[in-house]
Amino acid sequence: MALYTGKGDKGDTGLFGCNQRISKSSAIAEALGSLDEINSFLGLIKVKAKDSNAISEGKSIEFKINDLPFDEIVNTVQKNLFIVQAEVAGTPMTIEESKVKEVEVIIAQVEKELPPIHSFFISGGTELTALFDVARTFVRRAERRVVGVSEEGERKVGEFTLAYMNRLSSLFYALARLTNHISGIVEQSPDYK
């Protein structure tokens, strides 16, 4: 397989598993691009999380929740995002309810480790925390694009796929907070002054 085909030189693209071509500016192409963007960014986070397990700011720290390392959590999300992409592209694949529940379990476990939320927090703390914060915003954009495809009726997007996309931003927010907590960094609230 060649690294390029030249078929999209006029502004259209083919979809997975079919002969249909769509405009690269269509809602489907926007959703697929946003999903690809978050999945690629998660690759960076996965590498950083794995490297951070060895050493973080001069201390040996393990980033995991209930023996599940952050890099493995991220890898699972990446695999699931390929299912979302395939669904948006028009295949019969879809996210099952069990995948939504898996994310909810991780979020619930993280919440048990952290103090309750009383305000918004300023992003950052550690590099890994900041990366999770950026991922949260990227996944929100991807979610909006997938919802747009669903609302326009271009593709039928399953209810659990939409729920999964919605939970992902909460997951990355939770992992950002937990990363700061594990690293001993106190979250900073905005002062609105």
GROMACS .gro file of C-alpha atoms in nm, residues 8-183:
model
  176
    8GLY     CA    1  -0.801   1.333  -0.268
    9ASP     CA    2  -0.623   1.602  -0.467
   10LYS     CA    3  -0.955   1.761  -0.563
   11GLY     CA    4  -1.083   1.797  -0.206
   12ASP     CA    5  -1.267   1.472  -0.152
   13THR     CA    6  -1.183   1.157   0.041
   14GLY     CA    7  -1.287   0.793   0.048
   15LEU     CA    8  -1.441   0.623   0.345
   16PHE     CA    9  -1.339   0.300   0.512
   17GLY     CA   10  -1.473  -0.012   0.342
   18CYS     CA   11  -1.678   0.152   0.067
   19ASN     CA   12  -1.646   0.326  -0.268
   20GLN     CA   13  -1.823   0.642  -0.148
   21ARG     CA   14  -1.630   0.971  -0.167
   22ILE     CA   15  -1.715   1.277   0.040
   23SER     CA   16  -1.591   1.635   0.061
   24LYS     CA   17  -1.303   1.684   0.301
   25SER     CA   18  -1.502   1.973   0.451
   26SER     CA   19  -1.813   1.762   0.523
   27ALA     CA   20  -1.939   1.698   0.874
   28ILE     CA   21  -1.827   1.335   0.849
   29ALA     CA   22  -1.474   1.432   0.743
   30GLU     CA   23  -1.459   1.691   1.024
   31ALA     CA   24  -1.566   1.430   1.280
   32LEU     CA   25  -1.319   1.174   1.149
   33GLY     CA   26  -1.042   1.433   1.154
   34SER     CA   27  -1.120   1.534   1.511
   35LEU     CA   28  -1.124   1.172   1.621
   36ASP     CA   29  -0.791   1.113   1.449
   37GLU     CA   30  -0.651   1.424   1.615
   38ILE     CA   31  -0.743   1.310   1.967
   39ASN     CA   32  -0.622   0.956   1.900
   40SER     CA   33  -0.285   1.085   1.779
   41PHE     CA   34  -0.253   1.316   2.079
   42LEU     CA   35  -0.332   1.025   2.309
   43GLY     CA   36  -0.029   0.849   2.161
   44LEU     CA   37   0.186   1.129   2.300
   45ILE     CA   38   0.014   1.103   2.639
   46LYS     CA   39   0.057   0.726   2.644
   47VAL     CA   40   0.433   0.759   2.592
   48LYS     CA   41   0.460   1.039   2.848
   49ALA     CA   42   0.255   0.842   3.104
   50LYS     CA   43   0.474   0.535   3.060
   51ASP     CA   44   0.792   0.744   3.091
   52SER     CA   45   0.649   0.925   3.394
   53ASN     CA   46   0.596   0.597   3.575
   54ALA     CA   47   0.972   0.561   3.603
   55ILE     CA   48   1.044   0.908   3.733
   56SER     CA   49   0.846   1.227   3.782
   57GLU     CA   50   1.024   1.544   3.882
   58GLY     CA   51   1.308   1.355   4.049
   59LYS     CA   52   1.081   1.115   4.241
   60SER     CA   53   0.981   0.759   4.160
   61ILE     CA   54   0.605   0.770   4.110
   62GLU     CA   55   0.364   0.523   3.953
   63PHE     CA   56   0.069   0.670   3.769
   64LYS     CA   57  -0.204   0.413   3.802
   65ILE     CA   58  -0.548   0.364   3.947
   66ASN     CA   59  -0.627   0.030   4.110
   67ASP     CA   60  -0.319  -0.132   3.949
   68LEU     CA   61  -0.418  -0.008   3.603
   69PRO     CA   62  -0.138   0.212   3.464
   70PHE     CA   63  -0.244   0.535   3.295
   71ASP     CA   64  -0.071   0.433   2.970
   72GLU     CA   65  -0.286   0.118   2.953
   73ILE     CA   66  -0.603   0.321   3.015
   74VAL     CA   67  -0.504   0.555   2.732
   75ASN     CA   68  -0.423   0.262   2.500
   76THR     CA   69  -0.770   0.116   2.559
   77VAL     CA   70  -0.929   0.452   2.477
   78GLN     CA   71  -0.726   0.470   2.156
   79LYS     CA   72  -0.854   0.128   2.048
   80ASN     CA   73  -1.211   0.232   2.123
   81LEU     CA   74  -1.175   0.554   1.926
   82PHE     CA   75  -1.101   0.342   1.617
   83ILE     CA   76  -1.445   0.185   1.668
   84VAL     CA   77  -1.601   0.532   1.687
   85GLN     CA   78  -1.417   0.634   1.369
   86ALA     CA   79  -1.536   0.321   1.189
   87GLU     CA   80  -1.894   0.391   1.298
   88VAL     CA   81  -1.880   0.753   1.180
   89ALA     CA   82  -1.732   0.631   0.850
   90GLY     CA   83  -2.037   0.412   0.798
   91THR     CA   84  -1.950   0.062   0.917
   92PRO     CA   85  -2.189  -0.129   1.144
   93MET     CA   86  -1.937  -0.113   1.431
   94THR     CA   87  -2.047   0.071   1.745
   95ILE     CA   88  -1.942   0.127   2.104
   96GLU     CA   89  -2.114  -0.113   2.342
   97GLU     CA   90  -2.255  -0.013   2.680
   98SER     CA   91  -1.983  -0.215   2.856
   99LYS     CA   92  -1.717   0.026   2.726
  100VAL     CA   93  -1.906   0.322   2.874
  101LYS     CA   94  -1.931   0.137   3.205
  102GLU     CA   95  -1.555   0.064   3.203
  103VAL     CA   96  -1.482   0.437   3.180
  104GLU     CA   97  -1.737   0.514   3.451
  105VAL     CA   98  -1.570   0.262   3.685
  106ILE     CA   99  -1.230   0.426   3.635
  107ILE     CA  100  -1.376   0.774   3.696
  108ALA     CA  101  -1.549   0.651   4.013
  109GLN     CA  102  -1.222   0.499   4.137
  110VAL     CA  103  -1.038   0.825   4.071
  111GLU     CA  104  -1.305   1.025   4.256
  112LYS     CA  105  -1.247   0.812   4.566
  113GLU     CA  106  -0.882   0.920   4.567
  114LEU     CA  107  -0.942   1.294   4.533
  115PRO     CA  108  -1.091   1.573   4.740
  116PRO     CA  109  -1.432   1.687   4.615
  117ILE     CA  110  -1.456   1.956   4.349
  118HIS     CA  111  -1.567   2.299   4.472
  119SER     CA  112  -1.455   2.511   4.179
  120PHE     CA  113  -1.285   2.505   3.841
  121PHE     CA  114  -0.910   2.448   3.838
  122ILE     CA  115  -0.638   2.616   3.636
  123SER     CA  116  -0.488   2.363   3.397
  124GLY     CA  117  -0.139   2.235   3.454
  125GLY     CA  118   0.066   2.124   3.747
  126THR     CA  119   0.284   1.865   3.576
  127GLU     CA  120   0.349   1.810   3.209
  128LEU     CA  121   0.136   1.494   3.215
  129THR     CA  122  -0.148   1.682   3.386
  130ALA     CA  123  -0.135   1.952   3.120
  131LEU     CA  124  -0.143   1.689   2.845
  132PHE     CA  125  -0.454   1.531   2.997
  133ASP     CA  126  -0.613   1.877   3.015
  134VAL     CA  127  -0.544   1.935   2.645
  135ALA     CA  128  -0.681   1.588   2.563
  136ARG     CA  129  -1.001   1.678   2.748
  137THR     CA  130  -1.054   1.979   2.521
  138PHE     CA  131  -0.967   1.782   2.205
  139VAL     CA  132  -1.215   1.509   2.297
  140ARG     CA  133  -1.486   1.771   2.359
  141ARG     CA  134  -1.432   1.901   2.006
  142ALA     CA  135  -1.443   1.548   1.864
  143GLU     CA  136  -1.762   1.484   2.060
  144ARG     CA  137  -1.923   1.797   1.913
  145ARG     CA  138  -1.828   1.683   1.563
  146VAL     CA  139  -1.969   1.331   1.616
  147VAL     CA  140  -2.291   1.478   1.760
  148GLY     CA  141  -2.312   1.703   1.453
  149VAL     CA  142  -2.289   1.405   1.219
  150SER     CA  143  -2.560   1.231   1.419
  151GLU     CA  144  -2.790   1.535   1.428
  152GLU     CA  145  -2.751   1.601   1.056
  153GLY     CA  146  -2.862   1.245   0.990
  154GLU     CA  147  -2.551   1.171   0.783
  155ARG     CA  148  -2.482   0.863   0.994
  156LYS     CA  149  -2.663   0.678   1.265
  157VAL     CA  150  -2.441   0.707   1.570
  158GLY     CA  151  -2.525   0.473   1.856
  159GLU     CA  152  -2.638   0.606   2.191
  160PHE     CA  153  -2.348   0.437   2.369
  161THR     CA  154  -2.102   0.588   2.123
  162LEU     CA  155  -2.234   0.933   2.212
  163ALA     CA  156  -2.224   0.846   2.584
  164TYR     CA  157  -1.868   0.713   2.549
  165MET     CA  158  -1.751   1.033   2.383
  166ASN     CA  159  -1.914   1.234   2.662
  167ARG     CA  160  -1.746   1.026   2.935
  168LEU     CA  161  -1.400   1.061   2.782
  169SER     CA  162  -1.367   1.428   2.871
  170SER     CA  163  -1.458   1.340   3.230
  171LEU     CA  164  -1.202   1.060   3.225
  172PHE     CA  165  -0.922   1.290   3.112
  173TYR     CA  166  -1.024   1.554   3.366
  174ALA     CA  167  -1.015   1.287   3.637
  175LEU     CA  168  -0.674   1.160   3.524
  176ALA     CA  169  -0.539   1.518   3.513
  177ARG     CA  170  -0.654   1.577   3.870
  178LEU     CA  171  -0.519   1.240   3.986
  179THR     CA  172  -0.183   1.307   3.822
  180ASN     CA  173  -0.148   1.629   4.022
  181HIS     CA  174  -0.262   1.450   4.338
  182ILE     CA  175  -0.012   1.166   4.296
  183SER     CA  176   0.260   1.422   4.222
   0.00000   0.00000   0.00000
